[in-house]
Tab-separated table of C-alpha atoms and ligand atoms in Angstrom:
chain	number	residue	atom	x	y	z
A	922	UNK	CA	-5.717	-20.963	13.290
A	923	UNK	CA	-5.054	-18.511	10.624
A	924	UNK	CA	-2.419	-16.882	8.675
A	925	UNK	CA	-2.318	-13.226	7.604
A	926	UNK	CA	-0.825	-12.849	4.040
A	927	UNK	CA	-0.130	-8.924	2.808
A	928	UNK	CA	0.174	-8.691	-0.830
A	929	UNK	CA	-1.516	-11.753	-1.335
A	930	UNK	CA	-2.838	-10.673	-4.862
A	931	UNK	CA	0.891	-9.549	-6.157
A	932	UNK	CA	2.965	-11.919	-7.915
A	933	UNK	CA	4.879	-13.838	-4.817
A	934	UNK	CA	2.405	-13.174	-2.847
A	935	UNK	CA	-0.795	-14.525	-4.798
A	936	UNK	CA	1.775	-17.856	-5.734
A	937	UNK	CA	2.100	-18.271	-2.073
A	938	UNK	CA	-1.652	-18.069	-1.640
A	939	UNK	CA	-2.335	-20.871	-3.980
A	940	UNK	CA	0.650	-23.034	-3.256
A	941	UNK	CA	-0.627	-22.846	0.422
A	942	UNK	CA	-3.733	-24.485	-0.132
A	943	UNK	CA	-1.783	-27.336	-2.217
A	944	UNK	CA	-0.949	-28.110	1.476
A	945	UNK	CA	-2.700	-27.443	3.920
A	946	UNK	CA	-6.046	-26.352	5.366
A	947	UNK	CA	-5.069	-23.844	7.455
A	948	UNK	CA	-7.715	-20.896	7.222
A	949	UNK	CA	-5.872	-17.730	5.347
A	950	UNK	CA	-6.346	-13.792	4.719
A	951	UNK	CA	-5.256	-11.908	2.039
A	952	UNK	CA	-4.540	-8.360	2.936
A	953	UNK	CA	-4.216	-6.073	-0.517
A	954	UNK	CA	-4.573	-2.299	-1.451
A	955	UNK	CA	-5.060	-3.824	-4.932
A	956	UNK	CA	-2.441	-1.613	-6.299
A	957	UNK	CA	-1.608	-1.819	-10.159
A	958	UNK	CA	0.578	-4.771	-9.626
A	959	UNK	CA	-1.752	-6.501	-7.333
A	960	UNK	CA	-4.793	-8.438	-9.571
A	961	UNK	CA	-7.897	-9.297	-7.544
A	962	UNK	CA	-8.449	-12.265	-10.337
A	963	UNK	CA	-4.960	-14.336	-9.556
A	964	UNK	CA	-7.250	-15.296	-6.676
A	965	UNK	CA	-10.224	-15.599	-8.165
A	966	UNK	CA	-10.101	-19.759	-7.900
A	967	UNK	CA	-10.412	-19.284	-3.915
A	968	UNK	CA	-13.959	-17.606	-4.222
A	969	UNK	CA	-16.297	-19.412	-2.006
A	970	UNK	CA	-13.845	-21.030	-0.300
A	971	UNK	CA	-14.524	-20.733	3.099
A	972	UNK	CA	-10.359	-21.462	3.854
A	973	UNK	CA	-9.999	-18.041	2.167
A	974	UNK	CA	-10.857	-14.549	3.253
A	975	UNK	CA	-9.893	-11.552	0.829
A	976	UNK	CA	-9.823	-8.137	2.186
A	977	UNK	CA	-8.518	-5.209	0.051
A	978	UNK	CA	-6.799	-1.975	2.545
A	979	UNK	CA	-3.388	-1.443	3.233
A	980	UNK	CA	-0.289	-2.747	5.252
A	981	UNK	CA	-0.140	0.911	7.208
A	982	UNK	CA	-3.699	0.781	8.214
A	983	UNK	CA	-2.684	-0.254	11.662
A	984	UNK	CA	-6.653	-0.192	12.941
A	985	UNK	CA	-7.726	-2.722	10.000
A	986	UNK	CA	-4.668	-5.059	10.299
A	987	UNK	CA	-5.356	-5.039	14.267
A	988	UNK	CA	-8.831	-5.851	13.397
A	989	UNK	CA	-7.798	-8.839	11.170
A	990	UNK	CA	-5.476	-10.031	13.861
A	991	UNK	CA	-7.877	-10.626	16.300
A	992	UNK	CA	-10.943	-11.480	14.469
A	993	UNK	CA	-9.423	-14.251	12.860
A	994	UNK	CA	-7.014	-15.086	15.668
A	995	UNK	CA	-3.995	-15.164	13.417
A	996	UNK	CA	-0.505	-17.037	13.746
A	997	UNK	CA	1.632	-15.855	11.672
A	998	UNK	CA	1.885	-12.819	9.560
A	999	UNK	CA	3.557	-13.002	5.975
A	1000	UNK	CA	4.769	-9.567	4.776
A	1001	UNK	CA	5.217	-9.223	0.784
A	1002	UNK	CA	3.434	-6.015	0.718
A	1003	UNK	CA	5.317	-3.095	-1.179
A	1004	UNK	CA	5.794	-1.458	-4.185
A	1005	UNK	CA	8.378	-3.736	-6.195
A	1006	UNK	CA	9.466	-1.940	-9.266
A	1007	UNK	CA	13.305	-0.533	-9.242
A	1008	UNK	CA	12.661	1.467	-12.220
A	1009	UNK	CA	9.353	2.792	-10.588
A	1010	UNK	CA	11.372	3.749	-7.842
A	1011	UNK	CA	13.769	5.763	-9.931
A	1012	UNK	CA	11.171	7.981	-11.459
A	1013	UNK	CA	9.252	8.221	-8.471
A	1014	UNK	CA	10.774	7.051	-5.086
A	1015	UNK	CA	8.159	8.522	-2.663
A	1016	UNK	CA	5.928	5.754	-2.821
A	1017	UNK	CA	8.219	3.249	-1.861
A	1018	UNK	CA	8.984	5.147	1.437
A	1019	UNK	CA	5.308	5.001	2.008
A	1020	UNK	CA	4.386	1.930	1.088
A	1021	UNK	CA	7.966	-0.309	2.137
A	1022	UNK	CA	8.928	1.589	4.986
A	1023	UNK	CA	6.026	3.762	6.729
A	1024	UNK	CA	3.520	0.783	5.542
A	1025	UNK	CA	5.430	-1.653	6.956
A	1026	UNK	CA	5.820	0.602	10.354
A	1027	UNK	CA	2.127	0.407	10.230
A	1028	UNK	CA	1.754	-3.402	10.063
A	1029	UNK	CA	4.436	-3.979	12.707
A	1030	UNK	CA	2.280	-1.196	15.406
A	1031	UNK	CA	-0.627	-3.614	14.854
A	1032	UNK	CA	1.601	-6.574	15.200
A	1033	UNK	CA	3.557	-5.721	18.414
A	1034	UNK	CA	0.085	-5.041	19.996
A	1035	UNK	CA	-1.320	-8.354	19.264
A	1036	UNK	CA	1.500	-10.267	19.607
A	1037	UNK	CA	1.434	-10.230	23.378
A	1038	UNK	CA	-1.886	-11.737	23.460
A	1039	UNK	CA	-0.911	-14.271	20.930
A	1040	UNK	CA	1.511	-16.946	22.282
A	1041	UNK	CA	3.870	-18.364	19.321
A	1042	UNK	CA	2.610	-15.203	16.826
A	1043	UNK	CA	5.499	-14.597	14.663
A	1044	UNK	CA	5.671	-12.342	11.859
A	1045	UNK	CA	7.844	-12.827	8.210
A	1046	UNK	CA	9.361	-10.280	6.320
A	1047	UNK	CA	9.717	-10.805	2.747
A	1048	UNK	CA	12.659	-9.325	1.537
A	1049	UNK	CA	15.421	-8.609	-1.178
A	1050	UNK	CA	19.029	-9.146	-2.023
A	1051	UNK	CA	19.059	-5.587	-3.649
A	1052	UNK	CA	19.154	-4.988	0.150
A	1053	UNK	CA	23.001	-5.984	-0.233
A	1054	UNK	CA	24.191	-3.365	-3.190
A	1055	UNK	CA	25.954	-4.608	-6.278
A	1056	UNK	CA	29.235	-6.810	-6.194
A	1057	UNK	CA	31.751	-7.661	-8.408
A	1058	UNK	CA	32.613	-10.071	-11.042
A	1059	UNK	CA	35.126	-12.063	-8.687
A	1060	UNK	CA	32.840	-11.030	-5.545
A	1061	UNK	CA	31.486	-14.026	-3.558
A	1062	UNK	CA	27.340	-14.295	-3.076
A	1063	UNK	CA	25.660	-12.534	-0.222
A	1064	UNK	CA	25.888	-13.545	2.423
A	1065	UNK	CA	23.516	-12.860	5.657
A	1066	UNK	CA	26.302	-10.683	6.569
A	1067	UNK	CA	26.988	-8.747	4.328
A	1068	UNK	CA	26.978	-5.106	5.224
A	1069	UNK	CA	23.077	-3.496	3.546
A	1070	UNK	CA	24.817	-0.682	0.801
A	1071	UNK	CA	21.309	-0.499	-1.342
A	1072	UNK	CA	21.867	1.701	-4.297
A	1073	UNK	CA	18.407	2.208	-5.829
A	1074	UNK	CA	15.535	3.735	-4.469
A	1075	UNK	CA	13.412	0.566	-4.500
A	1076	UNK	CA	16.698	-1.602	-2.911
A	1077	UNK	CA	16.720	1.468	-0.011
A	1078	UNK	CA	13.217	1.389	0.912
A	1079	UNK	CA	13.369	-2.068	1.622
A	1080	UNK	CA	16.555	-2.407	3.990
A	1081	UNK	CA	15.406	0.308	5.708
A	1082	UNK	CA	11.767	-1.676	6.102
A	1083	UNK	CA	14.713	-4.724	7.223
A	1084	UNK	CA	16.322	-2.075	9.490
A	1085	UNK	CA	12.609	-1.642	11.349
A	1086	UNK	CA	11.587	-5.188	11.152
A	1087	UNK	CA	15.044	-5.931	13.234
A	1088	UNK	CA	14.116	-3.232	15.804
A	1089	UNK	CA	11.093	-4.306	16.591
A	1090	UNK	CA	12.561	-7.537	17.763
A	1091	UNK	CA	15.221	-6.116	19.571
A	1092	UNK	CA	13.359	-3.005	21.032
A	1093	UNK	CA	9.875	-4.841	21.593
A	1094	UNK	CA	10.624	-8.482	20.954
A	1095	UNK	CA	8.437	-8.969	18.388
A	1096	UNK	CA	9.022	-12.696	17.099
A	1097	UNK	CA	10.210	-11.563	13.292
A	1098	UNK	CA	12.267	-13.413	10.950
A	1099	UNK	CA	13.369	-11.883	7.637
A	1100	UNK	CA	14.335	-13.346	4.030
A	1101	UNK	CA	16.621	-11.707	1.567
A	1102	UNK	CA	15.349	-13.537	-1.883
A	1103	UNK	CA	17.093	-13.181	-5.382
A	1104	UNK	CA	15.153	-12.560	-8.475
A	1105	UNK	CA	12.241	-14.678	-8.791
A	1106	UNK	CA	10.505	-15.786	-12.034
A	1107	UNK	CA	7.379	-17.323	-12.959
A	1108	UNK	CA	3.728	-16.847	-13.409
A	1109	UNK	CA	1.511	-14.023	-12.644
A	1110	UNK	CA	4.718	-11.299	-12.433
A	1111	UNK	CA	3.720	-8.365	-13.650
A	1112	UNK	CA	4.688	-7.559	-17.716
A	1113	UNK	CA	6.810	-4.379	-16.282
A	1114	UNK	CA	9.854	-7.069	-15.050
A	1115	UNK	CA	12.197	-8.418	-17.326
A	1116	UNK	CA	11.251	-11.794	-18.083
A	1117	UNK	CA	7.293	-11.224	-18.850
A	1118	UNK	CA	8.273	-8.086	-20.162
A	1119	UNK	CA	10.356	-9.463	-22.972
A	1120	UNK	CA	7.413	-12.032	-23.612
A	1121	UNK	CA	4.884	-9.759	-23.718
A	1122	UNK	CA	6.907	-7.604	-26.351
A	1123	UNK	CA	8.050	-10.281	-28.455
A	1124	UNK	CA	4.551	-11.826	-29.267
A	1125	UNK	CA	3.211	-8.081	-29.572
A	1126	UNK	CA	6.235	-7.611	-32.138
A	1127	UNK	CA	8.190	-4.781	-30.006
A	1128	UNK	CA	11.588	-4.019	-29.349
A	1129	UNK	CA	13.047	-6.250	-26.722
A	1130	UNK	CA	14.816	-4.147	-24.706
A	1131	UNK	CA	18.349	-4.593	-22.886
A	1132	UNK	CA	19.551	-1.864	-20.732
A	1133	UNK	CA	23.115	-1.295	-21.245
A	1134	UNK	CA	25.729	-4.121	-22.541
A	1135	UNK	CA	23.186	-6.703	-21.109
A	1136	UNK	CA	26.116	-8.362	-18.944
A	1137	UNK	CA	24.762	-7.531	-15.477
A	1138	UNK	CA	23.963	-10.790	-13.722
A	1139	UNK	CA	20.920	-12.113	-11.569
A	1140	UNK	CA	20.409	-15.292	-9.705
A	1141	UNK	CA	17.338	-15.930	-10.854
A	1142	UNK	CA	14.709	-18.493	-8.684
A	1143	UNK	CA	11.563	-20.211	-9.557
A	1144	UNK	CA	8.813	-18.508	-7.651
A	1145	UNK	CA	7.222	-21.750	-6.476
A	1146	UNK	CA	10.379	-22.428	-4.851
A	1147	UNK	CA	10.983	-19.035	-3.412
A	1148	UNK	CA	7.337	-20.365	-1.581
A	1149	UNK	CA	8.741	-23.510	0.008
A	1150	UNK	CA	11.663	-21.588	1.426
A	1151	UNK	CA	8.995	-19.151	3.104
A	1152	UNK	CA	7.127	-22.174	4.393
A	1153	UNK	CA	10.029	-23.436	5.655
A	1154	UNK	CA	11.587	-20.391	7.159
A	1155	UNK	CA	7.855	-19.564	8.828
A	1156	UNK	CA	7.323	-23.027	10.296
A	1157	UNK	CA	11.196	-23.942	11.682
A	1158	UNK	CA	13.200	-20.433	10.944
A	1159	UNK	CA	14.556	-19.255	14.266
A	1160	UNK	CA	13.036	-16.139	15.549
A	1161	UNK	CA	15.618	-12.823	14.858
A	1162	UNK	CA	16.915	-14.645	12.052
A	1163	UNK	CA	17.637	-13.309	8.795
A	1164	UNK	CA	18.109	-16.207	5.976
A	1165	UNK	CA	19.120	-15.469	2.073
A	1166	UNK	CA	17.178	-17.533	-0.375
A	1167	UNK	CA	18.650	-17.979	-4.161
A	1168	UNK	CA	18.709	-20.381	-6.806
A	1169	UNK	CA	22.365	-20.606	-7.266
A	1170	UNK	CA	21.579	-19.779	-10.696
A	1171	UNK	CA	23.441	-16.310	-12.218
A	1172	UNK	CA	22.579	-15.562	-15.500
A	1173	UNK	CA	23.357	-12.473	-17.909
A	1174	UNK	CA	20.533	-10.835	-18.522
A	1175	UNK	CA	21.328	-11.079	-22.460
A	1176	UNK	CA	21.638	-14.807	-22.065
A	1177	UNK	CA	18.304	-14.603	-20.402
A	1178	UNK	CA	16.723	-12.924	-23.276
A	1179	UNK	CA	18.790	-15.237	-25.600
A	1180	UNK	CA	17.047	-18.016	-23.662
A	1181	UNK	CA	13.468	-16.568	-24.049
A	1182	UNK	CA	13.367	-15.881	-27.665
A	1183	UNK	CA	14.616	-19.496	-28.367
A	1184	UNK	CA	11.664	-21.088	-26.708
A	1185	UNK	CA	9.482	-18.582	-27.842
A	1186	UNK	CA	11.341	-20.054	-31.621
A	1187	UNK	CA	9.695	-23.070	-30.201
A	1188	UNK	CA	6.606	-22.798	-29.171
A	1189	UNK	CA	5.577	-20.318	-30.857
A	1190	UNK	CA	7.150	-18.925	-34.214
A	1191	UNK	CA	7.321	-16.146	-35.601
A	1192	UNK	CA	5.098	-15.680	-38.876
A	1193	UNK	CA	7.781	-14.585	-41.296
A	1194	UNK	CA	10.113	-17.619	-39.537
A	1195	UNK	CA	13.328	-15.384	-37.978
A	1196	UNK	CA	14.214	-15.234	-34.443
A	1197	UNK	CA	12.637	-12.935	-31.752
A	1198	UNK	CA	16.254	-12.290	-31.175
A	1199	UNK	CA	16.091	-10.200	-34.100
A	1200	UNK	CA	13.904	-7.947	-31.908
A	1201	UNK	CA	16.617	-7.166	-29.191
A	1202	UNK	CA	17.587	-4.013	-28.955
A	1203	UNK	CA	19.881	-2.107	-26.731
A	1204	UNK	CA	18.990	0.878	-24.926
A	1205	UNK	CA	19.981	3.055	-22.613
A	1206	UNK	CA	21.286	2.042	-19.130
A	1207	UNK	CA	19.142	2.534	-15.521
A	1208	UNK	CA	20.850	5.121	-13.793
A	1209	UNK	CA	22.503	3.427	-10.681
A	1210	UNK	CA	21.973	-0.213	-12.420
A	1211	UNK	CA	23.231	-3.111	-9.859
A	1212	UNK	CA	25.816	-5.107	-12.134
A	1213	UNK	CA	26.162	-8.193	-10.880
A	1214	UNK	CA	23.940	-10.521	-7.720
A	1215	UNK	CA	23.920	-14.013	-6.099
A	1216	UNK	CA	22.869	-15.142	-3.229
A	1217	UNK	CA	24.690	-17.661	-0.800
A	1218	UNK	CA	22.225	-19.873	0.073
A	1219	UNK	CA	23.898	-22.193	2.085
A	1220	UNK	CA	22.356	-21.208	5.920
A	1221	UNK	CA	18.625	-21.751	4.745
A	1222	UNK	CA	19.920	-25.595	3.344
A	1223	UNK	CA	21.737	-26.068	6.376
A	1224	UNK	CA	19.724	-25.249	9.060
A	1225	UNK	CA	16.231	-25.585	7.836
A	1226	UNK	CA	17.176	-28.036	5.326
A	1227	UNK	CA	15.711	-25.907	2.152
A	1228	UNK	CA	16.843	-26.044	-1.750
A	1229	UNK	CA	15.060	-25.623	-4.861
A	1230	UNK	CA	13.538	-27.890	-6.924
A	1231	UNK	CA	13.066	-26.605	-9.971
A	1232	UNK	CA	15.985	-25.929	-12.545
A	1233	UNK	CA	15.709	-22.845	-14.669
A	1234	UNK	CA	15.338	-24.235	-17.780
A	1235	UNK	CA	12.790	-25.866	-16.904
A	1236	UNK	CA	11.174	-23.000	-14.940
A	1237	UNK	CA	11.547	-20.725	-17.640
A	1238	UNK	CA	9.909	-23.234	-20.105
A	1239	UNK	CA	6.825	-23.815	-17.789
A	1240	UNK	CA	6.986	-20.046	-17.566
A	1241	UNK	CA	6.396	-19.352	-21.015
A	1242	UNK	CA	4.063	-21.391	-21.590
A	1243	UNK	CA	1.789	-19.863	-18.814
A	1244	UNK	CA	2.014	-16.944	-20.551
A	1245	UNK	CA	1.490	-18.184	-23.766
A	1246	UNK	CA	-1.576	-19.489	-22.191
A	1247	UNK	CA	-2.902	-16.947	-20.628
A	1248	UNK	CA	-2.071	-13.740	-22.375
A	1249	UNK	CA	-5.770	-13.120	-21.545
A	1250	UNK	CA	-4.366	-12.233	-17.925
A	1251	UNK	CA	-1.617	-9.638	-19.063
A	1252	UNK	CA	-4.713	-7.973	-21.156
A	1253	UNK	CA	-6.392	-7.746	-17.772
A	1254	UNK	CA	-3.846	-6.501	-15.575
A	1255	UNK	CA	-2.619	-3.696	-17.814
A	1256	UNK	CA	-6.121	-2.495	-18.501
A	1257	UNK	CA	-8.372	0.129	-17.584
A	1258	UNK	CA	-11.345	-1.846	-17.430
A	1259	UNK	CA	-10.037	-4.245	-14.460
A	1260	UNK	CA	-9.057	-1.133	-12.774
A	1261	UNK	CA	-12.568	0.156	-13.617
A	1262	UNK	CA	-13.940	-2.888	-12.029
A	1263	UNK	CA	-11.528	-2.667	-8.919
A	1264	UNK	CA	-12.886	0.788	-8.304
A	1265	UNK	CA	-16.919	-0.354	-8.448
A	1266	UNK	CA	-16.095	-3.744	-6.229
A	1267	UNK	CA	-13.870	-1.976	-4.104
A	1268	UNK	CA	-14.156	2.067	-3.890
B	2431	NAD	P1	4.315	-7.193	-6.687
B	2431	NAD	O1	4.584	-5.765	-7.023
B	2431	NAD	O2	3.949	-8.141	-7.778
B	2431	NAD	O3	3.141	-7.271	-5.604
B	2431	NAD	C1	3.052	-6.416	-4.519
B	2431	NAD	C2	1.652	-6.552	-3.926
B	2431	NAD	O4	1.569	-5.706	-2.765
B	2431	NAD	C3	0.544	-6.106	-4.878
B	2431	NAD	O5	-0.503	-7.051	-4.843
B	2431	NAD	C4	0.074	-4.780	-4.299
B	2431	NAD	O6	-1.282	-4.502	-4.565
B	2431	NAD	C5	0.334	-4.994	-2.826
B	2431	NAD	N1	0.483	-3.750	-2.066
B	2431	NAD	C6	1.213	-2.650	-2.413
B	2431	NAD	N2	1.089	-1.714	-1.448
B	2431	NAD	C7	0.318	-2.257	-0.471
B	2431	NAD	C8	-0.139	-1.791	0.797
B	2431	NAD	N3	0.173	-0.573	1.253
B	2431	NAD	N4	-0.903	-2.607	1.539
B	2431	NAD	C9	-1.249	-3.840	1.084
B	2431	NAD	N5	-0.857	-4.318	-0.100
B	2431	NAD	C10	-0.082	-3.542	-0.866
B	2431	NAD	O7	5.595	-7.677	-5.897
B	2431	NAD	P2	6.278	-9.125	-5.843
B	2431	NAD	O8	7.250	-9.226	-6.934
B	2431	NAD	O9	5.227	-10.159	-5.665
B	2431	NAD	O10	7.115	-8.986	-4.491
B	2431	NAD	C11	6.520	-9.312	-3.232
B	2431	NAD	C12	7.537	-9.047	-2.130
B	2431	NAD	O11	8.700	-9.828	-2.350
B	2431	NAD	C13	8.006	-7.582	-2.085
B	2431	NAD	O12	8.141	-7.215	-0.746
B	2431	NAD	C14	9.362	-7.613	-2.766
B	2431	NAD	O13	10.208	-6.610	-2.260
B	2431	NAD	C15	9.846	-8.999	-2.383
B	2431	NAD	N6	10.798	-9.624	-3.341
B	2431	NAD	C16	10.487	-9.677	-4.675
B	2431	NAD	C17	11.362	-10.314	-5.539
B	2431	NAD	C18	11.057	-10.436	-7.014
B	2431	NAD	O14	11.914	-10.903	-7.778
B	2431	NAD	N7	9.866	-10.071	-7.489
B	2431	NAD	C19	12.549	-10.874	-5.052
B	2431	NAD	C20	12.828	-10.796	-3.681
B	2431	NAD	C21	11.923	-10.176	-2.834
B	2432	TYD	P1	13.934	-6.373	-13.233
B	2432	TYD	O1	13.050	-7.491	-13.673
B	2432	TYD	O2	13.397	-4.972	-13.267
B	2432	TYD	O3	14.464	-6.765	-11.764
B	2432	TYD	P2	15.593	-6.046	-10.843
B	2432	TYD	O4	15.905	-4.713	-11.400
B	2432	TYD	O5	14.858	-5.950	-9.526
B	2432	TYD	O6	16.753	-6.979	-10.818
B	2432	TYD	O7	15.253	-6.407	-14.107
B	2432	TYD	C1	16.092	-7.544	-14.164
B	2432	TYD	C2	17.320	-7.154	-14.926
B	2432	TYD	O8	16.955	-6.895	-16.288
B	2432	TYD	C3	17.971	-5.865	-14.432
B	2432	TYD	O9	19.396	-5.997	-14.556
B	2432	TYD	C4	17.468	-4.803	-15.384
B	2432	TYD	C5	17.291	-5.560	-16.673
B	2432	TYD	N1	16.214	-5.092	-17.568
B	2432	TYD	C6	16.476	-4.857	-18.916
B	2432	TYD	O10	17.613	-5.001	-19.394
B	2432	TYD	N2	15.431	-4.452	-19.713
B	2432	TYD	C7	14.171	-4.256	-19.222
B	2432	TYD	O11	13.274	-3.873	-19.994
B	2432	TYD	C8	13.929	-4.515	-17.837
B	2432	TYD	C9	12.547	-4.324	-17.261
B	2432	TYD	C10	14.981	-4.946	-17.043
């Protein structure tokens, strides 16, 4: 049997990859268009395995995911596909309608075809809590149901790809279940998010920049851990479910930065011995900027018996020091010669 992971090479995606191999044997394909966010080489320790089968296309190529479905008789389907950037999607939105929504209309065509053939197929939907809109100080998390008000382009893309995941099960009964997931951190995100942004800048010596007051909150998980909850949701979730997955962990985003800069103090100092908090500098706001989210994670733990494991300082240490590590890897994904090479390998 066989699993069919989209956006394998992305951040989530390609941690989910590796972590799945970690434990188990089960044969899996990686389905990427290789965009800018998704790096070929955060696989590259699978080559030659014969577990792992890379294909580069896209989600809304309903003829090549059809073709994948049956030639490698797949199971289950993991969706993390998508373009993943809010600010992206404010200065231009139209990919994310292709991509989130018409890509993901694309996957499901191939999906509701096979499915009938496939006893037990079932499909996941990676999703967001952006999905829910913005709350208030005093608000209480998100909960599964919570009304969808998204307010950016990115956070509208995707509940509307929820909205069409949903209808498929209730129009054709495809088996889908759906996850609403809070920030995640970790390695391999791409240096465009906040946290390996604000790395990335502070070794390089660049402003640090915090939109705004820096107040707005996120409830920030470990990526490893926002891979057990899949695991868990795809092997025991029940089918036309939707579960929330958080770390019960709300930061600032100035207390995040805070946080950064003093293990960057740590590990590595700067040369003339201040603070990389000395680099922070405020800037302008995001138009439309989400103030505050948490999730309510309490259905996953309770019915499928899921928490995290990791805490954040901890995650956020390990973090840094993967990047510290490998600032080889930001090199590569940010420059024109791997996209060179993706062009020659793949067209
Ligand atoms: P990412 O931007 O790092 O990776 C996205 C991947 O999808 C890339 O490898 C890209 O090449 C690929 N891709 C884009 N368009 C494609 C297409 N048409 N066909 C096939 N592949 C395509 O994103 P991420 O942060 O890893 O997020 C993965 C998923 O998880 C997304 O659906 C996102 O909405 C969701 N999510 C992300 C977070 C987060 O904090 N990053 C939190 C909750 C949910
Ligand atoms: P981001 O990583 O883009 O995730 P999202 O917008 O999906 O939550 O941003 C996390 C938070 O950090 C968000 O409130 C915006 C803020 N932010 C900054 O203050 N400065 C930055 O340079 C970036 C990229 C984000």
């Amino acid at each position: 049997m066989t699993i069919l992971v989209t956006g394998g090479a992305g951040f989530i995606g390609a941690n989910f990859v590796l972590d799945w191999f970690k434990t188990s044997d089960e044969k899996l394909v990686t389905l990427d268009a290789l965009t800018y966010a998704g790096n070929r080489n955060n696989l590259s320790s699978l080559d030659g395995d014969m577990r792992h089968t890379f294909v580069r296309g896209s989600i809304g190529d309903t003829a090549l995911v059809m073709r994948l479905l049956e030639q490698h008789d797949v199971r289950a389907v993991v969706n993390f596909a998508a373009e993943s950037h809010v600010d992206r999607s404010i200065s231009g939105p139209a990919p994310f309608f292709e991509t989130n929504v018409m890509g993901t209309v694309g996957l499901l065509e191939a999906a509701r075809h096979f499915a009938g053939t496939r006893p037990g197929f079932r499909l996941l939907h990676v999703s967001t809590d952006e999905v829910y809109g913005t709350l208030e100080r005093d608000d209480p998390p998100f909960a599964e149901t919570n009304p969808y008000k998204p307010n950016s382009p990115y956070a509208a893309s995707k509940a509307s790809s929820d909205h069409v995941v949903r209808a498929y099960h209730e129009t054709y009964r495809l088996p889908v279940l759906v996850t609403n997931c809070s920030n995640n951190y970790g390695p391999r995100q791409f240096p465009e998010k906040l946290i390996p942004l604000i790395i990335h800048n502070a070794l390089a010596g660049k402003a640090l920049p915090i939109y705004g007051d820096g107040l707005q909150v996120r409830d920030w998980l470990y990526v490893g851990d926002h891979c057990s909850a899949l695991r868990r949701v795809l092997e025991a979730g029940n089918i036309g479910e939707t579960y929330n997955v958080g770390g019960d962990n709300q930061k600032t985003n100035i207390d995040v930065v805070r946080t950064l800069c003093a293990l960057l103090d740590q590990k590595r100092p700067r040369a003339d011995g201040t603070s990389y908090a000395t680099q922070i500098t405020h800037v302008t706001d995001r138009p439309g900027h989400d103030r505050r989210y948490a999730i309510d994670a309490r259905k996953i733990e309770r019915e499928l018996g899921w928490r995290p494991a990791e805490t954040f300082e901890h995650g956020l240490s390990m973090t840094v020091d993967w990047y510290l590590d490998n600032e080889a890897w930001v090199t590569d994904v940010t420059s024109g010669a791997y996209r060179e090479w993706v062009a020659r390998q793949y067209g």
